Amino acid sequence: MFAAGVWVAAGGRGSRFERQEELWGGLLFATFGLLALYVVLGVWGEDDDHPRLRGPTLSPVGEPIRRGGEIRVVLGGRIPADERLEVGLICAERVETVVHSNAAIVRETAVTTVLEEWQSVAPRAGEHIATFRLPPDAPYSYEGECVSFAWRIAARAVRQGRPDAWLEE
């Protein structure tokens, strides 16, 4: 779209067309092409629920943990100074069910958050370490055919008036 607009604006359709109309029409078409590209690049790669938090890195420290144990999470990398960040520990349950409707069998997946805990990150330079204790009766990670539990660590930028940006590992 952009390239076609530039071609028309440069007089690519020939001298039998009104030059001023071609120029303005081509510029308008090229502008809409750039706008479409901006929208695609701005939206592409974004999660439906949360935009991606860019810059910081997130990693667990130490050995694999057990229920009742502690996990340490390091938030490092380029941390935006103008945003309020939180580090979290999340356990999600995924349940797949089979639904029969009008001679069709459809599998549906429901995701529920079983446990979610967040800690604020102090606005300072360097790495930030957050420590979480897993409850002794918490579900363990399990990947089944119908029911699964998945633990993950996350960081989010809490924003006013727009969706929080997330980084998950």
PDB file of N, CA and C in Angstrom, residues 93-165:
ATOM      1  N   GLU A  93      -4.465 -23.608  36.714  1.00  0.00           N
ATOM      2  CA  GLU A  93      -5.052 -24.926  36.462  1.00  0.00           C
ATOM      3  C   GLU A  93      -5.736 -24.875  35.099  1.00  0.00           C
ATOM      4  N   ARG A  94      -5.419 -25.858  34.264  1.00  0.00           N
ATOM      5  CA  ARG A  94      -6.067 -25.952  32.954  1.00  0.00           C
ATOM      6  C   ARG A  94      -6.893 -27.232  32.926  1.00  0.00           C
ATOM      7  N   VAL A  95      -8.187 -27.077  32.636  1.00  0.00           N
ATOM      8  CA  VAL A  95      -9.097 -28.218  32.578  1.00  0.00           C
ATOM      9  C   VAL A  95      -9.693 -28.281  31.181  1.00  0.00           C
ATOM     10  N   GLU A  96      -9.519 -29.434  30.532  1.00  0.00           N
ATOM     11  CA  GLU A  96     -10.102 -29.635  29.210  1.00  0.00           C
ATOM     12  C   GLU A  96     -11.338 -30.507  29.347  1.00  0.00           C
ATOM     13  N   THR A  97     -12.413 -30.061  28.719  1.00  0.00           N
ATOM     14  CA  THR A  97     -13.663 -30.816  28.747  1.00  0.00           C
ATOM     15  C   THR A  97     -14.115 -31.058  27.317  1.00  0.00           C
ATOM     16  N   VAL A  98     -14.911 -32.113  27.157  1.00  0.00           N
ATOM     17  CA  VAL A  98     -15.479 -32.445  25.855  1.00  0.00           C
ATOM     18  C   VAL A  98     -16.938 -32.033  25.887  1.00  0.00           C
ATOM     19  N   VAL A  99     -17.339 -31.229  24.897  1.00  0.00           N
ATOM     20  CA  VAL A  99     -18.708 -30.737  24.806  1.00  0.00           C
ATOM     21  C   VAL A  99     -19.325 -31.294  23.530  1.00  0.00           C
ATOM     22  N   HIS A 100     -20.493 -31.911  23.674  1.00  0.00           N
ATOM     23  CA  HIS A 100     -21.219 -32.444  22.515  1.00  0.00           C
ATOM     24  C   HIS A 100     -22.286 -31.430  22.118  1.00  0.00           C
ATOM     25  N   SER A 101     -22.246 -30.985  20.853  1.00  0.00           N
ATOM     26  CA  SER A 101     -23.263 -30.056  20.383  1.00  0.00           C
ATOM     27  C   SER A 101     -23.556 -30.296  18.913  1.00  0.00           C
ATOM     28  N   ASN A 102     -24.796 -30.592  18.601  1.00  0.00           N
ATOM     29  CA  ASN A 102     -25.245 -30.778  17.213  1.00  0.00           C
ATOM     30  C   ASN A 102     -24.353 -31.726  16.422  1.00  0.00           C
ATOM     31  N   ALA A 103     -24.156 -32.890  16.927  1.00  0.00           N
ATOM     32  CA  ALA A 103     -23.371 -33.939  16.272  1.00  0.00           C
ATOM     33  C   ALA A 103     -21.889 -33.591  16.132  1.00  0.00           C
ATOM     34  N   ALA A 104     -21.425 -32.562  16.815  1.00  0.00           N
ATOM     35  CA  ALA A 104     -20.010 -32.209  16.797  1.00  0.00           C
ATOM     36  C   ALA A 104     -19.448 -32.353  18.207  1.00  0.00           C
ATOM     37  N   ILE A 105     -18.246 -32.825  18.272  1.00  0.00           N
ATOM     38  CA  ILE A 105     -17.574 -32.946  19.555  1.00  0.00           C
ATOM     39  C   ILE A 105     -16.492 -31.874  19.596  1.00  0.00           C
ATOM     40  N   VAL A 106     -16.574 -31.008  20.595  1.00  0.00           N
ATOM     41  CA  VAL A 106     -15.653 -29.883  20.717  1.00  0.00           C
ATOM     42  C   VAL A 106     -14.946 -29.963  22.059  1.00  0.00           C
ATOM     43  N   ARG A 107     -13.629 -29.801  22.044  1.00  0.00           N
ATOM     44  CA  ARG A 107     -12.865 -29.750  23.297  1.00  0.00           C
ATOM     45  C   ARG A 107     -12.729 -28.296  23.712  1.00  0.00           C
ATOM     46  N   GLU A 108     -13.066 -28.008  24.949  1.00  0.00           N
ATOM     47  CA  GLU A 108     -12.936 -26.657  25.487  1.00  0.00           C
ATOM     48  C   GLU A 108     -11.926 -26.672  26.621  1.00  0.00           C
ATOM     49  N   THR A 109     -11.161 -25.607  26.725  1.00  0.00           N
ATOM     50  CA  THR A 109     -10.152 -25.488  27.772  1.00  0.00           C
ATOM     51  C   THR A 109     -10.497 -24.299  28.653  1.00  0.00           C
ATOM     52  N   ALA A 110     -10.575 -24.555  29.947  1.00  0.00           N
ATOM     53  CA  ALA A 110     -10.808 -23.488  30.925  1.00  0.00           C
ATOM     54  C   ALA A 110      -9.551 -23.331  31.762  1.00  0.00           C
ATOM     55  N   VAL A 111      -9.073 -22.098  31.890  1.00  0.00           N
ATOM     56  CA  VAL A 111      -7.875 -21.818  32.682  1.00  0.00           C
ATOM     57  C   VAL A 111      -8.288 -20.995  33.897  1.00  0.00           C
ATOM     58  N   THR A 112      -7.901 -21.471  35.067  1.00  0.00           N
ATOM     59  CA  THR A 112      -8.220 -20.804  36.320  1.00  0.00           C
ATOM     60  C   THR A 112      -6.935 -20.580  37.107  1.00  0.00           C
ATOM     61  N   THR A 113      -6.811 -19.417  37.701  1.00  0.00           N
ATOM     62  CA  THR A 113      -5.652 -19.144  38.551  1.00  0.00           C
ATOM     63  C   THR A 113      -5.921 -19.711  39.941  1.00  0.00           C
ATOM     64  N   VAL A 114      -5.061 -20.644  40.361  1.00  0.00           N
ATOM     65  CA  VAL A 114      -5.212 -21.297  41.660  1.00  0.00           C
ATOM     66  C   VAL A 114      -4.520 -20.480  42.750  1.00  0.00           C
ATOM     67  N   LEU A 115      -3.343 -19.967  42.442  1.00  0.00           N
ATOM     68  CA  LEU A 115      -2.590 -19.176  43.403  1.00  0.00           C
ATOM     69  C   LEU A 115      -1.892 -18.052  42.649  1.00  0.00           C
ATOM     70  N   GLU A 116      -1.925 -16.871  43.229  1.00  0.00           N
ATOM     71  CA  GLU A 116      -1.263 -15.718  42.614  1.00  0.00           C
ATOM     72  C   GLU A 116      -0.769 -14.822  43.740  1.00  0.00           C
ATOM     73  N   GLU A 117       0.523 -14.531  43.726  1.00  0.00           N
ATOM     74  CA  GLU A 117       1.126 -13.683  44.762  1.00  0.00           C
ATOM     75  C   GLU A 117       2.070 -12.702  44.079  1.00  0.00           C
ATOM     76  N   TRP A 118       1.956 -11.413  44.434  1.00  0.00           N
ATOM     77  CA  TRP A 118       2.774 -10.361  43.820  1.00  0.00           C
ATOM     78  C   TRP A 118       3.536  -9.587  44.877  1.00  0.00           C
ATOM     79  N   GLN A 119       4.750  -9.163  44.526  1.00  0.00           N
ATOM     80  CA  GLN A 119       5.566  -8.303  45.386  1.00  0.00           C
ATOM     81  C   GLN A 119       6.007  -7.089  44.584  1.00  0.00           C
ATOM     82  N   SER A 120       5.909  -5.905  45.191  1.00  0.00           N
ATOM     83  CA  SER A 120       6.349  -4.682  44.523  1.00  0.00           C
ATOM     84  C   SER A 120       7.863  -4.639  44.442  1.00  0.00           C
ATOM     85  N   VAL A 121       8.361  -4.031  43.382  1.00  0.00           N
ATOM     86  CA  VAL A 121       9.798  -3.880  43.177  1.00  0.00           C
ATOM     87  C   VAL A 121      10.149  -2.425  43.450  1.00  0.00           C
ATOM     88  N   ALA A 122      11.143  -2.221  44.301  1.00  0.00           N
ATOM     89  CA  ALA A 122      11.581  -0.859  44.624  1.00  0.00           C
ATOM     90  C   ALA A 122      12.215  -0.218  43.396  1.00  0.00           C
ATOM     91  N   PRO A 123      11.891   1.050  43.117  1.00  0.00           N
ATOM     92  CA  PRO A 123      12.446   1.712  41.932  1.00  0.00           C
ATOM     93  C   PRO A 123      13.904   2.121  42.138  1.00  0.00           C
ATOM     94  N   ARG A 124      14.821   1.196  41.860  1.00  0.00           N
ATOM     95  CA  ARG A 124      16.246   1.482  41.971  1.00  0.00           C
ATOM     96  C   ARG A 124      16.971   0.696  40.894  1.00  0.00           C
ATOM     97  N   ALA A 125      18.200   1.071  40.635  1.00  0.00           N
ATOM     98  CA  ALA A 125      18.981   0.410  39.588  1.00  0.00           C
ATOM     99  C   ALA A 125      19.480  -0.949  40.073  1.00  0.00           C
ATOM    100  N   GLY A 126      19.822  -1.818  39.146  1.00  0.00           N
ATOM    101  CA  GLY A 126      20.382  -3.119  39.485  1.00  0.00           C
ATOM    102  C   GLY A 126      19.346  -4.213  39.504  1.00  0.00           C
ATOM    103  N   GLU A 127      19.789  -5.387  39.964  1.00  0.00           N
ATOM    104  CA  GLU A 127      18.897  -6.540  40.027  1.00  0.00           C
ATOM    105  C   GLU A 127      18.003  -6.466  41.257  1.00  0.00           C
ATOM    106  N   HIS A 128      16.817  -7.003  41.117  1.00  0.00           N
ATOM    107  CA  HIS A 128      15.863  -7.079  42.218  1.00  0.00           C
ATOM    108  C   HIS A 128      15.593  -8.551  42.493  1.00  0.00           C
ATOM    109  N   ILE A 129      15.621  -8.932  43.770  1.00  0.00           N
ATOM    110  CA  ILE A 129      15.385 -10.320  44.145  1.00  0.00           C
ATOM    111  C   ILE A 129      14.115 -10.378  44.982  1.00  0.00           C
ATOM    112  N   ALA A 130      13.189 -11.244  44.560  1.00  0.00           N
ATOM    113  CA  ALA A 130      11.952 -11.461  45.304  1.00  0.00           C
ATOM    114  C   ALA A 130      11.937 -12.920  45.761  1.00  0.00           C
ATOM    115  N   THR A 131      11.465 -13.142  46.980  1.00  0.00           N
ATOM    116  CA  THR A 131      11.396 -14.493  47.529  1.00  0.00           C
ATOM    117  C   THR A 131       9.944 -14.851  47.801  1.00  0.00           C
ATOM    118  N   PHE A 132       9.539 -16.025  47.326  1.00  0.00           N
ATOM    119  CA  PHE A 132       8.175 -16.513  47.526  1.00  0.00           C
ATOM    120  C   PHE A 132       8.230 -17.859  48.222  1.00  0.00           C
ATOM    121  N   ARG A 133       7.281 -18.108  49.115  1.00  0.00           N
ATOM    122  CA  ARG A 133       7.157 -19.413  49.771  1.00  0.00           C
ATOM    123  C   ARG A 133       5.939 -20.115  49.198  1.00  0.00           C
ATOM    124  N   LEU A 134       6.162 -21.341  48.692  1.00  0.00           N
ATOM    125  CA  LEU A 134       5.050 -22.127  48.179  1.00  0.00           C
ATOM    126  C   LEU A 134       4.307 -22.757  49.350  1.00  0.00           C
ATOM    127  N   PRO A 135       2.991 -22.698  49.339  1.00  0.00           N
ATOM    128  CA  PRO A 135       2.227 -23.338  50.411  1.00  0.00           C
ATOM    129  C   PRO A 135       2.466 -24.851  50.405  1.00  0.00           C
ATOM    130  N   PRO A 136       2.501 -25.485  51.590  1.00  0.00           N
ATOM    131  CA  PRO A 136       2.741 -26.934  51.651  1.00  0.00           C
ATOM    132  C   PRO A 136       1.650 -27.746  50.971  1.00  0.00           C
ATOM    133  N   ASP A 137       0.439 -27.207  50.899  1.00  0.00           N
ATOM    134  CA  ASP A 137      -0.662 -27.936  50.277  1.00  0.00           C
ATOM    135  C   ASP A 137      -0.939 -27.472  48.844  1.00  0.00           C
ATOM    136  N   ALA A 138      -0.013 -26.738  48.249  1.00  0.00           N
ATOM    137  CA  ALA A 138      -0.187 -26.241  46.883  1.00  0.00           C
ATOM    138  C   ALA A 138      -0.131 -27.388  45.885  1.00  0.00           C
ATOM    139  N   PRO A 139      -0.810 -27.254  44.762  1.00  0.00           N
ATOM    140  CA  PRO A 139      -0.712 -28.310  43.751  1.00  0.00           C
ATOM    141  C   PRO A 139       0.692 -28.362  43.157  1.00  0.00           C
ATOM    142  N   TYR A 140       1.103 -29.525  42.729  1.00  0.00           N
ATOM    143  CA  TYR A 140       2.405 -29.667  42.093  1.00  0.00           C
ATOM    144  C   TYR A 140       2.231 -29.528  40.579  1.00  0.00           C
ATOM    145  N   SER A 141       3.307 -29.217  39.886  1.00  0.00           N
ATOM    146  CA  SER A 141       3.240 -29.101  38.439  1.00  0.00           C
ATOM    147  C   SER A 141       2.893 -30.459  37.852  1.00  0.00           C
ATOM    148  N   TYR A 142       1.923 -30.455  36.947  1.00  0.00           N
ATOM    149  CA  TYR A 142       1.452 -31.702  36.362  1.00  0.00           C
ATOM    150  C   TYR A 142       0.871 -31.407  34.990  1.00  0.00           C
ATOM    151  N   GLU A 143       1.254 -32.180  33.995  1.00  0.00           N
ATOM    152  CA  GLU A 143       0.733 -32.030  32.642  1.00  0.00           C
ATOM    153  C   GLU A 143      -0.046 -33.293  32.302  1.00  0.00           C
ATOM    154  N   GLY A 144      -1.358 -33.223  32.429  1.00  0.00           N
ATOM    155  CA  GLY A 144      -2.209 -34.368  32.133  1.00  0.00           C
ATOM    156  C   GLY A 144      -3.026 -34.158  30.878  1.00  0.00           C
ATOM    157  N   GLU A 145      -3.816 -35.179  30.505  1.00  0.00           N
ATOM    158  CA  GLU A 145      -4.649 -35.053  29.312  1.00  0.00           C
ATOM    159  C   GLU A 145      -5.838 -34.140  29.556  1.00  0.00           C
ATOM    160  N   CYS A 146      -6.400 -34.196  30.747  1.00  0.00           N
ATOM    161  CA  CYS A 146      -7.598 -33.392  31.038  1.00  0.00           C
ATOM    162  C   CYS A 146      -7.332 -32.274  32.037  1.00  0.00           C
ATOM    163  N   VAL A 147      -6.475 -32.519  33.003  1.00  0.00           N
ATOM    164  CA  VAL A 147      -6.188 -31.522  34.035  1.00  0.00           C
ATOM    165  C   VAL A 147      -4.686 -31.298  34.101  1.00  0.00           C
ATOM    166  N   SER A 148      -4.293 -30.022  34.154  1.00  0.00           N
ATOM    167  CA  SER A 148      -2.878 -29.676  34.273  1.00  0.00           C
ATOM    168  C   SER A 148      -2.721 -28.525  35.252  1.00  0.00           C
ATOM    169  N   PHE A 149      -1.608 -28.528  35.959  1.00  0.00           N
ATOM    170  CA  PHE A 149      -1.237 -27.417  36.832  1.00  0.00           C
ATOM    171  C   PHE A 149       0.127 -26.926  36.372  1.00  0.00           C
ATOM    172  N   ALA A 150       0.258 -25.613  36.207  1.00  0.00           N
ATOM    173  CA  ALA A 150       1.524 -25.045  35.751  1.00  0.00           C
ATOM    174  C   ALA A 150       1.897 -23.859  36.629  1.00  0.00           C
ATOM    175  N   TRP A 151       3.122 -23.892  37.150  1.00  0.00           N
ATOM    176  CA  TRP A 151       3.663 -22.790  37.930  1.00  0.00           C
ATOM    177  C   TRP A 151       4.503 -21.915  37.015  1.00  0.00           C
ATOM    178  N   ARG A 152       4.430 -20.622  37.204  1.00  0.00           N
ATOM    179  CA  ARG A 152       5.274 -19.719  36.428  1.00  0.00           C
ATOM    180  C   ARG A 152       5.579 -18.473  37.248  1.00  0.00           C
ATOM    181  N   ILE A 153       6.677 -17.837  36.877  1.00  0.00           N
ATOM    182  CA  ILE A 153       7.023 -16.563  37.490  1.00  0.00           C
ATOM    183  C   ILE A 153       6.725 -15.476  36.462  1.00  0.00           C
ATOM    184  N   ALA A 154       6.402 -14.296  36.952  1.00  0.00           N
ATOM    185  CA  ALA A 154       6.021 -13.221  36.046  1.00  0.00           C
ATOM    186  C   ALA A 154       6.438 -11.883  36.635  1.00  0.00           C
ATOM    187  N   ALA A 155       6.555 -10.914  35.749  1.00  0.00           N
ATOM    188  CA  ALA A 155       6.755  -9.522  36.155  1.00  0.00           C
ATOM    189  C   ALA A 155       5.718  -8.715  35.392  1.00  0.00           C
ATOM    190  N   ARG A 156       5.207  -7.682  36.023  1.00  0.00           N
ATOM    191  CA  ARG A 156       4.240  -6.835  35.328  1.00  0.00           C
ATOM    192  C   ARG A 156       4.489  -5.382  35.678  1.00  0.00           C
ATOM    193  N   ALA A 157       4.212  -4.524  34.714  1.00  0.00           N
ATOM    194  CA  ALA A 157       4.254  -3.083  34.917  1.00  0.00           C
ATOM    195  C   ALA A 157       2.814  -2.648  35.138  1.00  0.00           C
ATOM    196  N   VAL A 158       2.531  -2.143  36.326  1.00  0.00           N
ATOM    197  CA  VAL A 158       1.178  -1.715  36.664  1.00  0.00           C
ATOM    198  C   VAL A 158       0.979  -0.327  36.083  1.00  0.00           C
ATOM    199  N   ARG A 159      -0.002  -0.200  35.183  1.00  0.00           N
ATOM    200  CA  ARG A 159      -0.216   1.050  34.456  1.00  0.00           C
ATOM    201  C   ARG A 159      -1.606   1.596  34.712  1.00  0.00           C
ATOM    202  N   GLN A 160      -1.706   2.906  34.780  1.00  0.00           N
ATOM    203  CA  GLN A 160      -2.986   3.586  34.957  1.00  0.00           C
ATOM    204  C   GLN A 160      -3.654   3.772  33.600  1.00  0.00           C
ATOM    205  N   GLY A 161      -4.904   3.390  33.477  1.00  0.00           N
ATOM    206  CA  GLY A 161      -5.681   3.662  32.283  1.00  0.00           C
ATOM    207  C   GLY A 161      -5.374   2.826  31.066  1.00  0.00           C
ATOM    208  N   ARG A 162      -4.500   1.835  31.182  1.00  0.00           N
ATOM    209  CA  ARG A 162      -4.205   0.939  30.070  1.00  0.00           C
ATOM    210  C   ARG A 162      -3.777  -0.409  30.634  1.00  0.00           C
ATOM    211  N   PRO A 163      -3.793  -1.450  29.807  1.00  0.00           N
ATOM    212  CA  PRO A 163      -3.480  -2.802  30.317  1.00  0.00           C
ATOM    213  C   PRO A 163      -2.052  -2.902  30.855  1.00  0.00           C
ATOM    214  N   ASP A 164      -1.906  -3.681  31.920  1.00  0.00           N
ATOM    215  CA  ASP A 164      -0.574  -3.943  32.469  1.00  0.00           C
ATOM    216  C   ASP A 164       0.245  -4.727  31.457  1.00  0.00           C
ATOM    217  N   ALA A 165       1.536  -4.415  31.376  1.00  0.00           N
ATOM    218  CA  ALA A 165       2.447  -5.160  30.500  1.00  0.00           C
ATOM    219  C   ALA A 165       3.052  -6.313  31.318  1.00  0.00           C
TER     220      ALA A 165
END
